[in-house]
mmCIF file with all atom_site columns, C-alpha atoms in Angstrom:
data_model
loop_
_atom_site.group_PDB
_atom_site.id
_atom_site.type_symbol
_atom_site.label_atom_id
_atom_site.label_alt_id
_atom_site.label_comp_id
_atom_site.label_asym_id
_atom_site.label_entity_id
_atom_site.label_seq_id
_atom_site.pdbx_PDB_ins_code
_atom_site.Cartn_x
_atom_site.Cartn_y
_atom_site.Cartn_z
_atom_site.occupancy
_atom_site.B_iso_or_equiv
_atom_site.pdbx_formal_charge
_atom_site.auth_seq_id
_atom_site.auth_comp_id
_atom_site.auth_asym_id
_atom_site.auth_atom_id
_atom_site.pdbx_PDB_model_num
ATOM 1   C CA . GLN F 1 1   ? 0.000   0.000  0.000   1.00 0.00 ? 1   GLN F CA 1
ATOM 2   C CA . VAL F 1 2   ? 1.459   3.341  -1.080  1.00 0.00 ? 2   VAL F CA 1
ATOM 3   C CA . GLN F 1 3   ? 1.711   6.023  1.552   1.00 0.00 ? 3   GLN F CA 1
ATOM 4   C CA . LEU F 1 4   ? 2.933   9.590  1.374   1.00 0.00 ? 4   LEU F CA 1
ATOM 5   C CA . VAL F 1 5   ? 3.701   11.292 4.657   1.00 0.00 ? 5   VAL F CA 1
ATOM 6   C CA . GLU F 1 6   ? 4.356   15.016 4.761   1.00 0.00 ? 6   GLU F CA 1
ATOM 7   C CA . SER F 1 7   ? 6.028   17.081 7.433   1.00 0.00 ? 7   SER F CA 1
ATOM 8   C CA . GLY F 1 8   ? 7.055   20.681 7.825   1.00 0.00 ? 8   GLY F CA 1
ATOM 9   C CA . GLY F 1 9   ? 5.041   23.695 6.901   1.00 0.00 ? 9   GLY F CA 1
ATOM 10  C CA . GLY F 1 10  ? 3.630   26.117 9.419   1.00 0.00 ? 10  GLY F CA 1
ATOM 11  C CA . SER F 1 11  ? 3.672   29.894 9.508   1.00 0.00 ? 11  SER F CA 1
ATOM 12  C CA . ALA F 1 12  ? 6.138   32.442 8.205   1.00 0.00 ? 12  ALA F CA 1
ATOM 13  C CA . GLN F 1 13  ? 6.392   36.120 7.522   1.00 0.00 ? 13  GLN F CA 1
ATOM 14  C CA . ALA F 1 14  ? 6.538   37.366 3.971   1.00 0.00 ? 14  ALA F CA 1
ATOM 15  C CA . GLY F 1 15  ? 10.104  37.020 2.761   1.00 0.00 ? 15  GLY F CA 1
ATOM 16  C CA . GLY F 1 16  ? 10.732  34.107 5.089   1.00 0.00 ? 16  GLY F CA 1
ATOM 17  C CA . SER F 1 17  ? 11.439  30.457 4.433   1.00 0.00 ? 17  SER F CA 1
ATOM 18  C CA . LEU F 1 18  ? 9.862   27.105 5.131   1.00 0.00 ? 18  LEU F CA 1
ATOM 19  C CA . ARG F 1 19  ? 10.688  23.528 4.282   1.00 0.00 ? 19  ARG F CA 1
ATOM 20  C CA . LEU F 1 20  ? 8.324   20.697 3.456   1.00 0.00 ? 20  LEU F CA 1
ATOM 21  C CA . SER F 1 21  ? 9.317   17.040 3.421   1.00 0.00 ? 21  SER F CA 1
ATOM 22  C CA . CYS F 1 22  ? 7.576   13.983 2.047   1.00 0.00 ? 22  CYS F CA 1
ATOM 23  C CA . VAL F 1 23  ? 8.432   10.335 2.509   1.00 0.00 ? 23  VAL F CA 1
ATOM 24  C CA . ALA F 1 24  ? 6.948   7.755  0.159   1.00 0.00 ? 24  ALA F CA 1
ATOM 25  C CA . SER F 1 25  ? 6.584   4.085  0.934   1.00 0.00 ? 25  SER F CA 1
ATOM 26  C CA . GLY F 1 26  ? 4.996   1.045  -0.632  1.00 0.00 ? 26  GLY F CA 1
ATOM 27  C CA . PHE F 1 27  ? 5.912   1.709  -4.233  1.00 0.00 ? 27  PHE F CA 1
ATOM 28  C CA . THR F 1 28  ? 6.673   -1.380 -6.301  1.00 0.00 ? 28  THR F CA 1
ATOM 29  C CA . GLU F 1 29  ? 7.077   0.664  -9.471  1.00 0.00 ? 29  GLU F CA 1
ATOM 30  C CA . LYS F 1 30  ? 10.447  2.405  -9.775  1.00 0.00 ? 30  LYS F CA 1
ATOM 31  C CA . HIS F 1 31  ? 9.333   5.040  -12.244 1.00 0.00 ? 31  HIS F CA 1
ATOM 32  C CA . TYR F 1 32  ? 6.910   7.529  -10.837 1.00 0.00 ? 32  TYR F CA 1
ATOM 33  C CA . VAL F 1 33  ? 6.617   11.246 -10.574 1.00 0.00 ? 33  VAL F CA 1
ATOM 34  C CA . MET F 1 34  ? 6.630   12.945 -7.195  1.00 0.00 ? 34  MET F CA 1
ATOM 35  C CA . GLY F 1 35  ? 5.480   16.472 -6.707  1.00 0.00 ? 35  GLY F CA 1
ATOM 36  C CA . TRP F 1 36  ? 4.220   19.176 -4.412  1.00 0.00 ? 36  TRP F CA 1
ATOM 37  C CA . PHE F 1 37  ? 0.806   20.640 -4.986  1.00 0.00 ? 37  PHE F CA 1
ATOM 38  C CA . ARG F 1 38  ? -1.222  23.239 -3.155  1.00 0.00 ? 38  ARG F CA 1
ATOM 39  C CA . GLN F 1 39  ? -4.809  24.227 -2.695  1.00 0.00 ? 39  GLN F CA 1
ATOM 40  C CA . SER F 1 40  ? -6.353  27.334 -1.222  1.00 0.00 ? 40  SER F CA 1
ATOM 41  C CA . PRO F 1 41  ? -9.965  27.562 -0.085  1.00 0.00 ? 41  PRO F CA 1
ATOM 42  C CA . GLY F 1 42  ? -12.257 27.944 -3.064  1.00 0.00 ? 42  GLY F CA 1
ATOM 43  C CA . LYS F 1 43  ? -9.520  27.230 -5.576  1.00 0.00 ? 43  LYS F CA 1
ATOM 44  C CA . GLU F 1 44  ? -8.492  24.170 -7.506  1.00 0.00 ? 44  GLU F CA 1
ATOM 45  C CA . ARG F 1 45  ? -5.431  22.197 -6.561  1.00 0.00 ? 45  ARG F CA 1
ATOM 46  C CA . GLU F 1 46  ? -2.410  23.321 -8.525  1.00 0.00 ? 46  GLU F CA 1
ATOM 47  C CA . GLY F 1 47  ? 1.015   21.926 -9.188  1.00 0.00 ? 47  GLY F CA 1
ATOM 48  C CA . VAL F 1 48  ? 3.932   23.666 -7.527  1.00 0.00 ? 48  VAL F CA 1
ATOM 49  C CA . ALA F 1 49  ? 6.982   21.567 -8.360  1.00 0.00 ? 49  ALA F CA 1
ATOM 50  C CA . ALA F 1 50  ? 7.477   18.028 -9.571  1.00 0.00 ? 50  ALA F CA 1
ATOM 51  C CA . VAL F 1 51  ? 10.316  15.631 -10.278 1.00 0.00 ? 51  VAL F CA 1
ATOM 52  C CA . ASP F 1 52  ? 10.353  12.635 -12.592 1.00 0.00 ? 52  ASP F CA 1
ATOM 53  C CA . SER F 1 53  ? 12.204  9.492  -11.616 1.00 0.00 ? 53  SER F CA 1
ATOM 54  C CA . ASP F 1 54  ? 15.042  10.524 -13.981 1.00 0.00 ? 54  ASP F CA 1
ATOM 55  C CA . GLY F 1 55  ? 15.461  13.777 -12.066 1.00 0.00 ? 55  GLY F CA 1
ATOM 56  C CA . SER F 1 56  ? 13.739  16.073 -14.553 1.00 0.00 ? 56  SER F CA 1
ATOM 57  C CA . THR F 1 57  ? 12.350  18.932 -12.498 1.00 0.00 ? 57  THR F CA 1
ATOM 58  C CA . TYR F 1 58  ? 9.648   21.453 -13.245 1.00 0.00 ? 58  TYR F CA 1
ATOM 59  C CA . TYR F 1 59  ? 8.138   24.390 -11.379 1.00 0.00 ? 59  TYR F CA 1
ATOM 60  C CA . ARG F 1 60  ? 5.084   26.522 -11.835 1.00 0.00 ? 60  ARG F CA 1
ATOM 61  C CA . ASP F 1 61  ? 6.084   29.971 -13.010 1.00 0.00 ? 61  ASP F CA 1
ATOM 62  C CA . SER F 1 62  ? 5.051   31.803 -9.849  1.00 0.00 ? 62  SER F CA 1
ATOM 63  C CA . VAL F 1 63  ? 7.538   29.902 -7.670  1.00 0.00 ? 63  VAL F CA 1
ATOM 64  C CA . LYS F 1 64  ? 10.523  29.764 -9.996  1.00 0.00 ? 64  LYS F CA 1
ATOM 65  C CA . GLY F 1 65  ? 13.586  31.276 -8.365  1.00 0.00 ? 65  GLY F CA 1
ATOM 66  C CA . ARG F 1 66  ? 12.010  31.060 -4.907  1.00 0.00 ? 66  ARG F CA 1
ATOM 67  C CA . PHE F 1 67  ? 11.247  27.366 -4.396  1.00 0.00 ? 67  PHE F CA 1
ATOM 68  C CA . THR F 1 68  ? 13.610  24.452 -4.790  1.00 0.00 ? 68  THR F CA 1
ATOM 69  C CA . VAL F 1 69  ? 12.467  20.846 -4.938  1.00 0.00 ? 69  VAL F CA 1
ATOM 70  C CA . SER F 1 70  ? 14.790  17.963 -4.210  1.00 0.00 ? 70  SER F CA 1
ATOM 71  C CA . ARG F 1 71  ? 14.115  14.272 -4.695  1.00 0.00 ? 71  ARG F CA 1
ATOM 72  C CA . ASP F 1 72  ? 16.160  11.459 -3.218  1.00 0.00 ? 72  ASP F CA 1
ATOM 73  C CA . SER F 1 73  ? 15.135  8.340  -5.103  1.00 0.00 ? 73  SER F CA 1
ATOM 74  C CA . ALA F 1 74  ? 17.168  6.057  -2.850  1.00 0.00 ? 74  ALA F CA 1
ATOM 75  C CA . LYS F 1 75  ? 15.290  7.305  0.217   1.00 0.00 ? 75  LYS F CA 1
ATOM 76  C CA . ASN F 1 76  ? 11.986  7.938  -1.580  1.00 0.00 ? 76  ASN F CA 1
ATOM 77  C CA . THR F 1 77  ? 11.846  11.468 -0.246  1.00 0.00 ? 77  THR F CA 1
ATOM 78  C CA . LEU F 1 78  ? 10.824  14.777 -1.757  1.00 0.00 ? 78  LEU F CA 1
ATOM 79  C CA . ASP F 1 79  ? 11.699  18.076 -0.112  1.00 0.00 ? 79  ASP F CA 1
ATOM 80  C CA . LEU F 1 80  ? 10.465  21.530 -0.983  1.00 0.00 ? 80  LEU F CA 1
ATOM 81  C CA . PHE F 1 81  ? 12.537  24.473 0.124   1.00 0.00 ? 81  PHE F CA 1
ATOM 82  C CA . MET F 1 82  ? 10.474  27.644 -0.012  1.00 0.00 ? 82  MET F CA 1
ATOM 83  C CA . ASP F 1 83  ? 12.280  30.980 0.169   1.00 0.00 ? 83  ASP F CA 1
ATOM 84  C CA . ASN F 1 84  ? 11.080  34.548 -0.186  1.00 0.00 ? 84  ASN F CA 1
ATOM 85  C CA . LEU F 1 85  ? 7.592   33.435 0.691   1.00 0.00 ? 85  LEU F CA 1
ATOM 86  C CA . LYS F 1 86  ? 4.632   35.576 -0.280  1.00 0.00 ? 86  LYS F CA 1
ATOM 87  C CA . PRO F 1 87  ? 1.150   35.723 1.236   1.00 0.00 ? 87  PRO F CA 1
ATOM 88  C CA . GLU F 1 88  ? -0.220  34.204 -1.969  1.00 0.00 ? 88  GLU F CA 1
ATOM 89  C CA . ASP F 1 89  ? 1.823   31.075 -1.227  1.00 0.00 ? 89  ASP F CA 1
ATOM 90  C CA . SER F 1 90  ? -0.498  30.359 1.696   1.00 0.00 ? 90  SER F CA 1
ATOM 91  C CA . ALA F 1 91  ? -2.311  27.097 1.069   1.00 0.00 ? 91  ALA F CA 1
ATOM 92  C CA . MET F 1 92  ? -2.603  23.488 2.050   1.00 0.00 ? 92  MET F CA 1
ATOM 93  C CA . TYR F 1 93  ? 0.350   21.754 0.467   1.00 0.00 ? 93  TYR F CA 1
ATOM 94  C CA . TYR F 1 94  ? 0.111   18.146 -0.648  1.00 0.00 ? 94  TYR F CA 1
ATOM 95  C CA . CYS F 1 95  ? 2.728   15.651 -1.653  1.00 0.00 ? 95  CYS F CA 1
ATOM 96  C CA . GLY F 1 96  ? 1.585   13.576 -4.603  1.00 0.00 ? 96  GLY F CA 1
ATOM 97  C CA . ALA F 1 97  ? 2.858   10.718 -6.723  1.00 0.00 ? 97  ALA F CA 1
ATOM 98  C CA . ASP F 1 98  ? 1.741   8.857  -9.805  1.00 0.00 ? 98  ASP F CA 1
ATOM 99  C CA . GLU F 1 99  ? 3.099   6.124  -12.056 1.00 0.00 ? 99  GLU F CA 1
ATOM 100 C CA . VAL F 1 100 ? 1.601   7.450  -15.282 1.00 0.00 ? 100 VAL F CA 1
ATOM 101 C CA . TYR F 1 101 ? 1.902   11.213 -15.519 1.00 0.00 ? 101 TYR F CA 1
ATOM 102 C CA . GLY F 1 102 ? 5.071   13.232 -15.924 1.00 0.00 ? 102 GLY F CA 1
ATOM 103 C CA . ALA F 1 103 ? 6.387   16.196 -13.993 1.00 0.00 ? 103 ALA F CA 1
ATOM 104 C CA . TRP F 1 104 ? 6.123   18.664 -16.884 1.00 0.00 ? 104 TRP F CA 1
ATOM 105 C CA . TYR F 1 105 ? 2.412   17.918 -17.152 1.00 0.00 ? 105 TYR F CA 1
ATOM 106 C CA . VAL F 1 106 ? 1.385   17.821 -13.507 1.00 0.00 ? 106 VAL F CA 1
ATOM 107 C CA . VAL F 1 107 ? 2.832   21.229 -12.646 1.00 0.00 ? 107 VAL F CA 1
ATOM 108 C CA . ARG F 1 108 ? 0.460   22.590 -15.290 1.00 0.00 ? 108 ARG F CA 1
ATOM 109 C CA . VAL F 1 109 ? -2.563  20.363 -14.914 1.00 0.00 ? 109 VAL F CA 1
ATOM 110 C CA . VAL F 1 110 ? -3.483  18.221 -11.924 1.00 0.00 ? 110 VAL F CA 1
ATOM 111 C CA . PRO F 1 111 ? -5.202  15.181 -13.447 1.00 0.00 ? 111 PRO F CA 1
ATOM 112 C CA . PRO F 1 112 ? -8.409  14.157 -11.703 1.00 0.00 ? 112 PRO F CA 1
ATOM 113 C CA . ASP F 1 113 ? -7.128  10.590 -11.515 1.00 0.00 ? 113 ASP F CA 1
ATOM 114 C CA . PHE F 1 114 ? -3.741  11.495 -10.065 1.00 0.00 ? 114 PHE F CA 1
ATOM 115 C CA . HIS F 1 115 ? -3.117  8.471  -7.980  1.00 0.00 ? 115 HIS F CA 1
ATOM 116 C CA . TYR F 1 116 ? -1.526  9.077  -4.604  1.00 0.00 ? 116 TYR F CA 1
ATOM 117 C CA . TRP F 1 117 ? -1.795  11.935 -2.116  1.00 0.00 ? 117 TRP F CA 1
ATOM 118 C CA . GLY F 1 118 ? -0.487  12.749 1.305   1.00 0.00 ? 118 GLY F CA 1
ATOM 119 C CA . GLN F 1 119 ? -2.673  14.185 4.019   1.00 0.00 ? 119 GLN F CA 1
ATOM 120 C CA . GLY F 1 120 ? -1.539  17.759 3.421   1.00 0.00 ? 120 GLY F CA 1
ATOM 121 C CA . THR F 1 121 ? 0.319   20.312 5.504   1.00 0.00 ? 121 THR F CA 1
ATOM 122 C CA . GLN F 1 122 ? -0.684  23.926 5.982   1.00 0.00 ? 122 GLN F CA 1
ATOM 123 C CA . VAL F 1 123 ? 1.523   26.828 4.969   1.00 0.00 ? 123 VAL F CA 1
ATOM 124 C CA . THR F 1 124 ? 0.500   30.305 6.084   1.00 0.00 ? 124 THR F CA 1
ATOM 125 C CA . VAL F 1 125 ? 2.432   33.402 5.076   1.00 0.00 ? 125 VAL F CA 1
ATOM 126 C CA . SER F 1 126 ? 1.599   36.698 6.700   1.00 0.00 ? 126 SER F CA 1
ATOM 127 C CA . SER F 1 127 ? 2.397   40.093 5.263   1.00 0.00 ? 127 SER F CA 1
#
């Protein structure tokens, strides 16, 4: 059974930094995308950053230059380092994984059948 467990998040001032971590377990397939997604109240879930199993990495435009995602395939972990945070970054952040879709696609479109999700961790940025 696949599980994604997130940690980190919390509150920060605008311009501050936070780190999110995700540990995946139960995968039998070696090739799967892992990514961070976020959702604010009343909005659709959106891709933030994602990494393919070959290391190809993609970010949504609004976080480029501020967020860094790092995947350790040996440890099945995915970290998101968020710097220069803005109030509009406030959201519930989810770690996600899927065996079918690729990172380039999921940072642009979150498929309705995206397979695996963590429980989410809240990020709140105050101005």
